[in-house]
Structures are given as structure tokens and as C-alpha cells.
Amino acid sequence: MKNSKSNCPINQALEVFGDKWTLLIIRDIMFDGKHYFREMLGSDEKIASNILTDRLNKLEEFRILIKTKDAHHKQKNVYSLTNKGIDLMPVMVNLAHWSTKHREVSDKDKAHVMELVDGGQKLQDKMSTALREELKSVSLE
Amino acid sequence: MKNSKSNCPINQALEVFGDKWTLLIIRDIMFDGKHYFREMLGSDEKIASNILTDRLNKLEEFRILIKTKDAHHKQKNVYSLTNKGIDLMPVMVNLAHWSTKHREVSDKDKAHVMELVDGGQKLQDKMSTALREELKSVSLE
DNA sequence: TTTGACCAGTTGCAAAAAGCAACTAGACAA
DNA sequence: TTGTCTAGTTGCTTTTTGCAACTGGTCAAA
């Protein structure tokens, strides 16, 4: 509580996600299957490498993702969502859904989002399960 | 699209909400029934008045809220959510829900959030309807 | 075993945003 | 007319962001 402006649930969330980049990183891992620093660095929004480093470290401190060593390449780190991170899926889906209704979004993205909204809990559960499997596989090392 | 880093739905949302204050202002109006500048200025998180001015203006430009003159006090502005703003309710509820599970939140707030989650669509619809009534009453002037 | 591409970051500096406190001009109620 | 309340503004400092160049280590192929 010490470094908190308030313990209101919305504020508590914003102290983790209240910036332009954090949720994009989570999107990269959650929906785009990215796991490496360079993959995220290459995303459309062109995050700077120092900001990416900073956000990945913060997300690791918050235990929203974990960093593990790649088995086949000593220098590569594998970033995976924890359960705490995977639990953000409904937030992400609702945020994206709002955008499809009220912001400019391509038809392709729109269709992708509506699949997650209409497909409902079933598809989201399937995706969450897959992410939890990934998590299990890296946390065994 | 010109000033956009990308048209990904998550990014499109972050270009509106990707900061520490915007969603707190929406919370004030949506859940705490605040309508005036000074009321929002007084919230627990202690936003600075210049930042509040800036965010209210941006939210008005995005048409997420509208500013109208108070009927009984010439100097007062009444801030109300538009339908575009009211549509953010599922995002807010899911964000708050995540916080109750993964961040430090008071039991009172936790109960309040769970009411919205468990009470489900019915309670959220009721609240949305009330907000739309407010909107209707100010937009008739 | 050398070469060149690739890896996760780091560094230094400039620009933008946030934060703070004091202040303004008009409105209201007594 | 006095004091309080209104929505903001102003000037300044501190913090964060953004950019580009750079580092030291790794890897696969020649």
C-alpha cells in the first residue's frame, strides 16, 4: 500500500497497466504467441528497446510473466505469462471489443475479436489452457 | 489512422486510455456519480488540476464524455458519459475483478466489485440505463 | 577458427509529459 | 461587500519517454 495512490481496484490495476506499452506486451504474448525480446521489439508499434527492457522487468516483478532461459540458445530468454497474466484475458477481450465498436479497426482484426467475444467462454478457456500449458512446460526447468 | 502507432484493437484502446488518469476519471463518473470538476479533483488519487483539465478535454474530443453547463450555477460544468463511455463498463468491471483477485483491495471494494460480477449483466444493465438517462437529461438542453 | 548475423540489453542525450504550488477571473450566498 | 467557491491557467521542476548508437556475448556457416 505504501507506494499506492489509493487501493481502489481500478487504481490498483492502473498502477500496473497505466501506460502505453504494458498491455501491448501482454497482447504479444497472449494473442500473438511471441516469447522473445526481439519478437516483441519487432511489433508494429515499434517500442524502444530500453522501454521494453523496463516493462518486461516490471511485469516480472509483478509476477505477471516469468523469464526463463531458452533451452537451445543460451542468450535467448523465453517470456511466458503466469496465471496472473493469463487472468487478464477477459480484460483484453473487452478492451478489444470496445475498440471494434468505437475506434478504427481493420475488418480482419474485427473478425478476430468477434470470434473471441461470440465464441465466448469456450474459446477463451481453450486459449487460456494453452497458455497454462506453456507456463507449465517452462516452469519445470 | 495518421497519428496512430497501429490499428490493432488493443493499441487503439491504449491511445485513449494508456495513462494513469483517464480511467480514474471515467470511474468517478461511472461508479461514484461525480459530475463536477471539483468533485473529481477531490478523489483519493489527488490528480493535479492541470492534468484533470487536459484529460477532460481529451475525453470530450474522443466523445467519451460531454460537458454541459449546470442549470443552477453558471460557472459549473456538468460532465456526463456518452454511450461510447458507458460502453466501457465491461472493461471497468473486468479490470476491477482482476484487481480483487491479484492486487491489494479492501474487503469493502472487493464486495462491491463482486456484486457487479456476480449480479452479472442485470446489475450492469441497470447501471448503464441510469447513466443513459443522465445523458438524455443533459443533452436535451 | 574466423566471419558476420543475431542476442538481450545499456548508455547518453533530447523532447515530452507529469507534478506542484500559486494564481486568476468570474459567480454566488449572506 | 466580503468571503467562499467555481473552473481553470501559469510557471517551474522533476520524471518519463523516445531515439540512436553501442556493448559484450552467442551461434551457424565457411
Tab-separated table of C-alpha atoms (C1' of nucleotides) in Angstrom:
chain	number	residue	atom	x	y	z
A	1	MET	CA	0.000	0.000	0.000
A	2	LYS	CA	2.939	2.325	0.706
A	3	ASN	CA	3.608	3.361	-2.902
A	4	SER	CA	-0.061	3.432	-3.843
A	5	LYS	CA	-2.155	6.463	-4.587
A	6	SER	CA	-5.204	4.513	-3.424
A	7	ASN	CA	-6.390	0.933	-3.089
A	8	CYS	CA	-9.376	1.371	-5.351
A	9	PRO	CA	-9.471	-1.666	-7.644
A	10	ILE	CA	-9.323	0.455	-10.797
A	11	ASN	CA	-6.361	2.377	-9.464
A	12	GLN	CA	-4.649	-0.839	-8.367
A	13	ALA	CA	-4.911	-2.101	-11.918
A	14	LEU	CA	-3.675	1.176	-13.392
A	15	GLU	CA	-0.582	1.101	-11.240
A	16	VAL	CA	0.364	-1.973	-13.254
A	17	PHE	CA	-1.133	-1.154	-16.677
A	18	GLY	CA	-1.418	2.612	-16.711
A	19	ASP	CA	0.892	3.295	-19.624
A	20	LYS	CA	1.037	2.940	-23.392
A	21	TRP	CA	3.125	-0.232	-23.584
A	22	THR	CA	2.419	-2.783	-20.887
A	23	LEU	CA	-0.789	-4.198	-22.353
A	24	LEU	CA	0.779	-4.354	-25.816
A	25	ILE	CA	3.479	-6.631	-24.440
A	26	ILE	CA	0.833	-8.809	-22.836
A	27	ARG	CA	-1.066	-8.862	-26.139
A	28	ASP	CA	2.099	-10.014	-27.942
A	29	ILE	CA	2.441	-12.997	-25.643
A	30	MET	CA	-1.260	-13.755	-25.164
A	31	PHE	CA	-2.587	-13.484	-28.701
A	32	ASP	CA	0.427	-13.380	-30.984
A	33	GLY	CA	2.416	-16.204	-29.418
A	34	LYS	CA	5.558	-14.138	-29.034
A	35	HIS	CA	8.123	-15.258	-26.483
A	36	TYR	CA	11.382	-13.469	-27.277
A	37	PHE	CA	12.695	-9.959	-26.774
A	38	ARG	CA	13.406	-9.434	-30.466
A	39	GLU	CA	9.956	-10.634	-31.474
A	40	MET	CA	8.300	-8.040	-29.249
A	41	LEU	CA	10.745	-5.384	-30.372
A	42	GLY	CA	9.552	-6.024	-33.910
A	43	SER	CA	5.828	-5.423	-33.250
A	44	ASP	CA	4.016	-2.793	-35.277
A	45	GLU	CA	4.065	-0.154	-32.553
A	46	LYS	CA	7.890	-0.007	-32.508
A	47	ILE	CA	8.652	0.034	-28.818
A	48	ALA	CA	12.174	1.217	-27.948
A	49	SER	CA	14.474	-1.445	-26.553
A	50	ASN	CA	15.117	0.372	-23.273
A	51	ILE	CA	11.387	0.738	-22.629
A	52	LEU	CA	10.816	-2.914	-23.488
A	53	THR	CA	13.533	-3.943	-21.040
A	54	ASP	CA	11.989	-1.785	-18.351
A	55	ARG	CA	8.446	-3.078	-18.858
A	56	LEU	CA	9.490	-6.727	-19.023
A	57	ASN	CA	11.334	-6.279	-15.729
A	58	LYS	CA	8.353	-4.619	-14.097
A	59	LEU	CA	5.984	-7.308	-15.365
A	60	GLU	CA	8.335	-9.919	-13.953
A	61	GLU	CA	8.374	-8.122	-10.585
A	62	PHE	CA	4.582	-8.060	-10.598
A	63	ARG	CA	4.698	-11.801	-11.429
A	64	ILE	CA	2.543	-11.291	-14.490
A	65	LEU	CA	5.168	-13.007	-16.591
A	66	ILE	CA	8.222	-15.124	-15.983
A	67	LYS	CA	11.534	-15.125	-17.766
A	68	THR	CA	13.312	-18.426	-18.403
A	69	LYS	CA	16.361	-19.402	-20.409
A	70	ASP	CA	15.854	-20.869	-23.841
A	71	ALA	CA	16.997	-24.489	-23.954
A	72	HIS	CA	18.596	-24.182	-27.391
A	73	HIS	CA	20.140	-20.733	-27.306
A	74	LYS	CA	21.972	-19.580	-24.186
A	75	GLN	CA	21.408	-15.916	-24.856
A	76	LYS	CA	17.702	-16.080	-25.512
A	77	ASN	CA	15.142	-15.562	-22.783
A	78	VAL	CA	11.665	-17.026	-23.025
A	79	TYR	CA	8.896	-14.806	-21.667
A	80	SER	CA	5.687	-16.552	-20.605
A	81	LEU	CA	2.524	-15.359	-18.895
A	82	THR	CA	1.829	-16.566	-15.376
A	83	ASN	CA	-1.699	-17.396	-14.237
A	84	LYS	CA	-1.931	-13.829	-13.004
A	85	GLY	CA	-1.187	-12.674	-16.532
A	86	ILE	CA	-3.452	-15.222	-18.206
A	87	ASP	CA	-6.292	-13.964	-15.994
A	88	LEU	CA	-6.141	-10.707	-17.927
A	89	MET	CA	-7.761	-12.320	-20.941
A	90	PRO	CA	-11.289	-11.035	-20.211
A	91	VAL	CA	-9.921	-7.504	-19.804
A	92	MET	CA	-8.069	-7.747	-23.101
A	93	VAL	CA	-11.067	-9.149	-24.940
A	94	ASN	CA	-13.426	-6.493	-23.595
A	95	LEU	CA	-10.971	-3.725	-24.377
A	96	ALA	CA	-10.571	-5.004	-27.923
A	97	HIS	CA	-14.330	-5.403	-28.250
A	98	TRP	CA	-14.872	-1.775	-27.258
A	99	SER	CA	-12.334	-0.722	-29.885
A	100	THR	CA	-14.050	-2.630	-32.649
A	101	LYS	CA	-17.222	-0.756	-31.823
A	102	HIS	CA	-15.812	2.717	-31.255
A	103	ARG	CA	-12.390	3.037	-32.887
A	104	GLU	CA	-10.913	2.408	-36.306
A	105	VAL	CA	-10.017	-1.242	-36.565
A	106	SER	CA	-9.453	-3.352	-39.659
A	107	ASP	CA	-12.125	-5.836	-40.685
A	108	LYS	CA	-9.679	-8.644	-40.161
A	109	ASP	CA	-8.968	-7.639	-36.563
A	110	LYS	CA	-12.649	-7.012	-36.014
A	111	ALA	CA	-13.484	-10.550	-37.097
A	112	HIS	CA	-10.742	-11.921	-34.889
A	113	VAL	CA	-12.102	-10.088	-31.856
A	114	MET	CA	-15.720	-11.035	-32.520
A	115	GLU	CA	-14.678	-14.647	-32.644
A	116	LEU	CA	-13.372	-14.302	-29.094
A	117	VAL	CA	-16.441	-12.405	-27.937
A	118	ASP	CA	-19.078	-14.579	-29.592
A	119	GLY	CA	-17.197	-17.839	-29.252
A	120	GLY	CA	-17.496	-16.815	-25.642
A	121	GLN	CA	-16.062	-18.554	-22.673
A	122	LYS	CA	-15.326	-21.708	-24.599
A	123	LEU	CA	-12.704	-20.258	-26.935
A	124	GLN	CA	-11.183	-18.110	-24.227
A	125	ASP	CA	-10.898	-21.126	-21.957
A	126	LYS	CA	-9.192	-23.042	-24.727
A	127	MET	CA	-6.662	-20.264	-25.239
A	128	SER	CA	-6.095	-19.890	-21.508
A	129	THR	CA	-5.485	-23.612	-21.198
A	130	ALA	CA	-2.911	-23.488	-23.967
A	131	LEU	CA	-1.113	-20.612	-22.215
A	132	ARG	CA	-1.150	-22.539	-18.961
A	133	GLU	CA	0.407	-25.494	-20.745
A	134	GLU	CA	3.202	-23.266	-21.998
A	135	LEU	CA	3.687	-21.974	-18.489
A	136	LYS	CA	3.860	-25.483	-17.104
A	137	SER	CA	6.467	-26.509	-19.643
A	138	VAL	CA	8.833	-23.638	-18.855
A	139	SER	CA	8.387	-23.776	-15.089
A	140	LEU	CA	9.526	-27.398	-14.975
A	141	GLU	CA	13.119	-26.476	-15.753
B	1	MET	CA	-5.110	6.467	-38.644
B	2	LYS	CA	-2.479	9.146	-39.259
B	3	ASN	CA	-1.462	9.676	-35.640
B	4	SER	CA	-1.712	6.004	-34.741
B	5	LYS	CA	1.105	3.650	-33.976
B	6	SER	CA	-1.073	0.793	-35.274
B	7	ASN	CA	-4.735	-0.071	-35.721
B	8	CYS	CA	-4.586	-3.145	-33.513
B	9	PRO	CA	-7.695	-3.014	-31.297
B	10	ILE	CA	-5.643	-3.133	-28.100
B	11	ASN	CA	-3.445	-0.299	-29.311
B	12	GLN	CA	-6.465	1.696	-30.429
B	13	ALA	CA	-7.844	1.456	-26.916
B	14	LEU	CA	-4.498	2.381	-25.354
B	15	GLU	CA	-4.262	5.518	-27.421
B	16	VAL	CA	-7.292	6.671	-25.461
B	17	PHE	CA	-6.692	5.038	-22.055
B	18	GLY	CA	-2.958	4.421	-21.936
B	19	ASP	CA	-2.163	6.602	-18.945
B	20	LYS	CA	-2.604	6.693	-15.198
B	21	TRP	CA	-5.585	9.053	-15.015
B	22	THR	CA	-8.119	8.626	-17.804
B	23	LEU	CA	-9.832	5.522	-16.447
B	24	LEU	CA	-9.940	7.014	-12.953
B	25	ILE	CA	-11.957	9.930	-14.303
B	26	ILE	CA	-14.310	7.515	-16.028
B	27	ARG	CA	-14.598	5.561	-12.779
B	28	ASP	CA	-15.530	8.757	-10.917
B	29	ILE	CA	-18.424	9.416	-13.268
B	30	MET	CA	-19.463	5.803	-13.874
B	31	PHE	CA	-19.403	4.384	-10.366
B	32	ASP	CA	-19.104	7.322	-7.993
B	33	GLY	CA	-21.703	9.563	-9.565
B	34	LYS	CA	-19.359	12.529	-9.845
B	35	HIS	CA	-20.215	15.243	-12.346
B	36	TYR	CA	-18.176	18.296	-11.427
B	37	PHE	CA	-14.561	19.318	-11.813
B	38	ARG	CA	-14.047	19.905	-8.083
B	39	GLU	CA	-15.570	16.544	-7.204
B	40	MET	CA	-13.070	14.726	-9.410
B	41	LEU	CA	-10.245	16.908	-8.163
B	42	GLY	CA	-11.072	15.683	-4.680
B	43	SER	CA	-10.756	11.946	-5.419
B	44	ASP	CA	-8.343	9.871	-3.381
B	45	GLU	CA	-5.653	9.776	-6.028
B	46	LYS	CA	-5.178	13.562	-5.978
B	47	ILE	CA	-4.970	14.401	-9.643
B	48	ALA	CA	-3.490	17.839	-10.396
B	49	SER	CA	-5.914	20.377	-11.779
B	50	ASN	CA	-3.966	20.977	-14.990
B	51	ILE	CA	-3.898	17.245	-15.734
B	52	LEU	CA	-7.598	16.947	-14.977
B	53	THR	CA	-8.356	19.813	-17.376
B	54	ASP	CA	-6.257	18.157	-20.051
B	55	ARG	CA	-7.870	14.724	-19.681
B	56	LEU	CA	-11.407	16.054	-19.576
B	57	ASN	CA	-10.728	17.946	-22.783
B	58	LYS	CA	-9.273	14.865	-24.451
B	59	LEU	CA	-12.187	12.698	-23.322
B	60	GLU	CA	-14.558	15.288	-24.718
B	61	GLU	CA	-12.676	15.272	-28.042
B	62	PHE	CA	-12.927	11.484	-28.120
B	63	ARG	CA	-16.656	11.903	-27.386
B	64	ILE	CA	-16.425	9.645	-24.377
B	65	LEU	CA	-17.943	12.336	-22.239
B	66	ILE	CA	-19.790	15.584	-22.842
B	67	LYS	CA	-19.567	18.853	-20.963
B	68	THR	CA	-22.730	20.885	-20.373
B	69	LYS	CA	-23.495	23.951	-18.299
B	70	ASP	CA	-25.100	23.475	-14.907
B	71	ALA	CA	-28.616	24.923	-14.873
B	72	HIS	CA	-28.270	26.367	-11.382
B	73	HIS	CA	-24.703	27.654	-11.340
B	74	LYS	CA	-23.337	29.431	-14.369
B	75	GLN	CA	-19.739	28.590	-13.592
B	76	LYS	CA	-20.212	24.866	-13.087
B	77	ASN	CA	-19.832	22.343	-15.882
B	78	VAL	CA	-21.596	19.008	-15.755
B	79	TYR	CA	-19.577	16.091	-17.124
B	80	SER	CA	-21.560	13.069	-18.302
B	81	LEU	CA	-20.592	9.845	-20.065
B	82	THR	CA	-21.752	9.333	-23.633
B	83	ASN	CA	-22.858	5.926	-24.881
B	84	LYS	CA	-19.299	5.414	-26.034
B	85	GLY	CA	-18.169	5.981	-22.455
B	86	ILE	CA	-20.936	3.907	-20.896
B	87	ASP	CA	-19.872	1.023	-23.162
B	88	LEU	CA	-16.672	0.849	-21.154
B	89	MET	CA	-18.490	-0.694	-18.220
B	90	PRO	CA	-17.485	-4.316	-19.002
B	91	VAL	CA	-13.847	-3.236	-19.287
B	92	MET	CA	-14.008	-1.448	-15.954
B	93	VAL	CA	-15.725	-4.355	-14.229
B	94	ASN	CA	-13.231	-6.899	-15.566
B	95	LEU	CA	-10.293	-4.729	-14.653
B	96	ALA	CA	-11.625	-4.290	-11.131
B	97	HIS	CA	-12.349	-8.002	-10.918
B	98	TRP	CA	-8.758	-8.830	-11.824
B	99	SER	CA	-7.555	-6.455	-9.119
B	100	THR	CA	-9.673	-8.060	-6.437
B	101	LYS	CA	-8.048	-11.361	-7.296
B	102	HIS	CA	-4.463	-10.247	-7.760
B	103	ARG	CA	-3.891	-6.897	-6.027
B	104	GLU	CA	-4.479	-5.454	-2.581
B	105	VAL	CA	-8.040	-4.241	-2.388
B	106	SER	CA	-10.178	-3.561	0.671
B	107	ASP	CA	-12.898	-6.051	1.580
B	108	LYS	CA	-15.484	-3.359	1.045
B	109	ASP	CA	-14.326	-2.651	-2.506
B	110	LYS	CA	-13.999	-6.352	-3.133
B	111	ALA	CA	-17.625	-6.900	-2.148
B	112	HIS	CA	-18.695	-4.007	-4.319
B	113	VAL	CA	-16.912	-5.458	-7.343
B	114	MET	CA	-18.185	-8.986	-6.790
B	115	GLU	CA	-21.695	-7.639	-6.720
B	116	LEU	CA	-21.156	-6.291	-10.233
B	117	VAL	CA	-19.517	-9.506	-11.407
B	118	ASP	CA	-21.954	-11.968	-9.862
B	119	GLY	CA	-25.032	-9.784	-10.227
B	120	GLY	CA	-23.952	-10.113	-13.787
B	121	GLN	CA	-25.485	-8.453	-16.779
B	122	LYS	CA	-28.599	-7.482	-14.909
B	123	LEU	CA	-26.969	-5.053	-12.488
B	124	GLN	CA	-24.631	-3.688	-15.125
B	125	ASP	CA	-27.560	-3.089	-17.440
B	126	LYS	CA	-29.375	-1.274	-14.676
B	127	MET	CA	-26.402	0.991	-14.060
B	128	SER	CA	-25.894	1.593	-17.765
B	129	THR	CA	-29.529	2.528	-18.147
B	130	ALA	CA	-29.259	5.031	-15.312
B	131	LEU	CA	-26.211	6.590	-16.962
B	132	ARG	CA	-28.063	6.808	-20.272
B	133	GLU	CA	-30.910	8.575	-18.507
B	134	GLU	CA	-28.473	11.136	-17.150
B	135	LEU	CA	-27.053	11.591	-20.610
B	136	LYS	CA	-30.502	12.092	-22.069
B	137	SER	CA	-31.369	14.733	-19.488
B	138	VAL	CA	-28.276	16.845	-20.157
B	139	SER	CA	-28.377	16.510	-23.923
B	140	LEU	CA	-31.877	17.957	-24.093
B	141	GLU	CA	-30.663	21.444	-23.199
C	1	DT	C1'	38.698	-20.866	-36.494
C	2	DT	C1'	37.319	-16.696	-38.411
C	3	DT	C1'	33.394	-14.047	-40.145
C	4	DG	C1'	29.040	-11.963	-39.929
C	5	DA	C1'	24.491	-12.021	-38.342
C	6	DC	C1'	21.896	-12.162	-34.181
C	7	DC	C1'	21.071	-11.963	-28.960
C	8	DA	C1'	19.438	-9.198	-24.829
C	9	DG	C1'	20.194	-5.434	-23.234
C	10	DT	C1'	22.823	-0.430	-21.938
C	11	DT	C1'	24.158	4.349	-22.471
C	12	DG	C1'	23.728	9.282	-23.200
C	13	DC	C1'	21.119	12.824	-24.592
C	14	DA	C1'	16.918	15.458	-26.178
C	15	DA	C1'	11.953	16.025	-26.009
C	16	DA	C1'	7.618	15.371	-23.935
C	17	DA	C1'	4.708	14.640	-20.089
C	18	DA	C1'	3.620	14.875	-15.259
C	19	DG	C1'	3.620	17.063	-10.820
C	20	DC	C1'	3.439	21.025	-7.804
C	21	DA	C1'	2.018	25.353	-5.928
C	22	DA	C1'	0.494	29.646	-6.541
C	23	DC	C1'	-2.667	32.309	-9.005
C	24	DT	C1'	-6.785	34.260	-11.918
C	25	DA	C1'	-11.362	35.899	-13.029
C	26	DG	C1'	-15.895	35.273	-12.538
C	27	DA	C1'	-20.208	33.623	-9.571
C	28	DC	C1'	-22.696	33.057	-5.570
C	29	DA	C1'	-24.867	33.482	-0.917
C	30	DA	C1'	-25.077	36.219	3.256
D	1	DT	C1'	-19.331	43.979	0.059
D	2	DT	C1'	-16.965	40.274	1.944
D	3	DG	C1'	-15.572	35.636	1.840
D	4	DT	C1'	-16.016	31.384	-0.348
D	5	DC	C1'	-16.494	28.557	-4.278
D	6	DT	C1'	-16.185	27.845	-9.400
D	7	DA	C1'	-13.257	26.047	-13.490
D	8	DG	C1'	-9.328	26.521	-14.957
D	9	DT	C1'	-4.149	28.751	-16.032
D	10	DT	C1'	0.698	29.755	-15.345
D	11	DG	C1'	5.496	28.968	-14.491
D	12	DC	C1'	8.577	25.945	-12.871
D	13	DT	C1'	10.908	21.403	-11.630
D	14	DT	C1'	11.123	16.522	-11.909
D	15	DT	C1'	10.163	12.284	-14.188
D	16	DT	C1'	9.328	9.577	-18.099
D	17	DT	C1'	9.733	8.676	-22.914
D	18	DG	C1'	11.945	8.317	-27.313
D	19	DC	C1'	15.856	7.851	-30.201
D	20	DA	C1'	20.161	6.205	-31.924
D	21	DA	C1'	24.309	4.367	-31.246
D	22	DC	C1'	26.759	0.964	-28.839
D	23	DT	C1'	28.264	-3.396	-25.919
D	24	DG	C1'	29.702	-7.969	-24.996
D	25	DG	C1'	28.420	-12.376	-25.658
D	26	DT	C1'	26.467	-16.436	-28.934
D	27	DC	C1'	25.678	-19.012	-32.897
D	28	DA	C1'	25.824	-21.149	-37.580
D	29	DA	C1'	28.221	-21.453	-41.662
D	30	DA	C1'	32.539	-21.119	-44.478
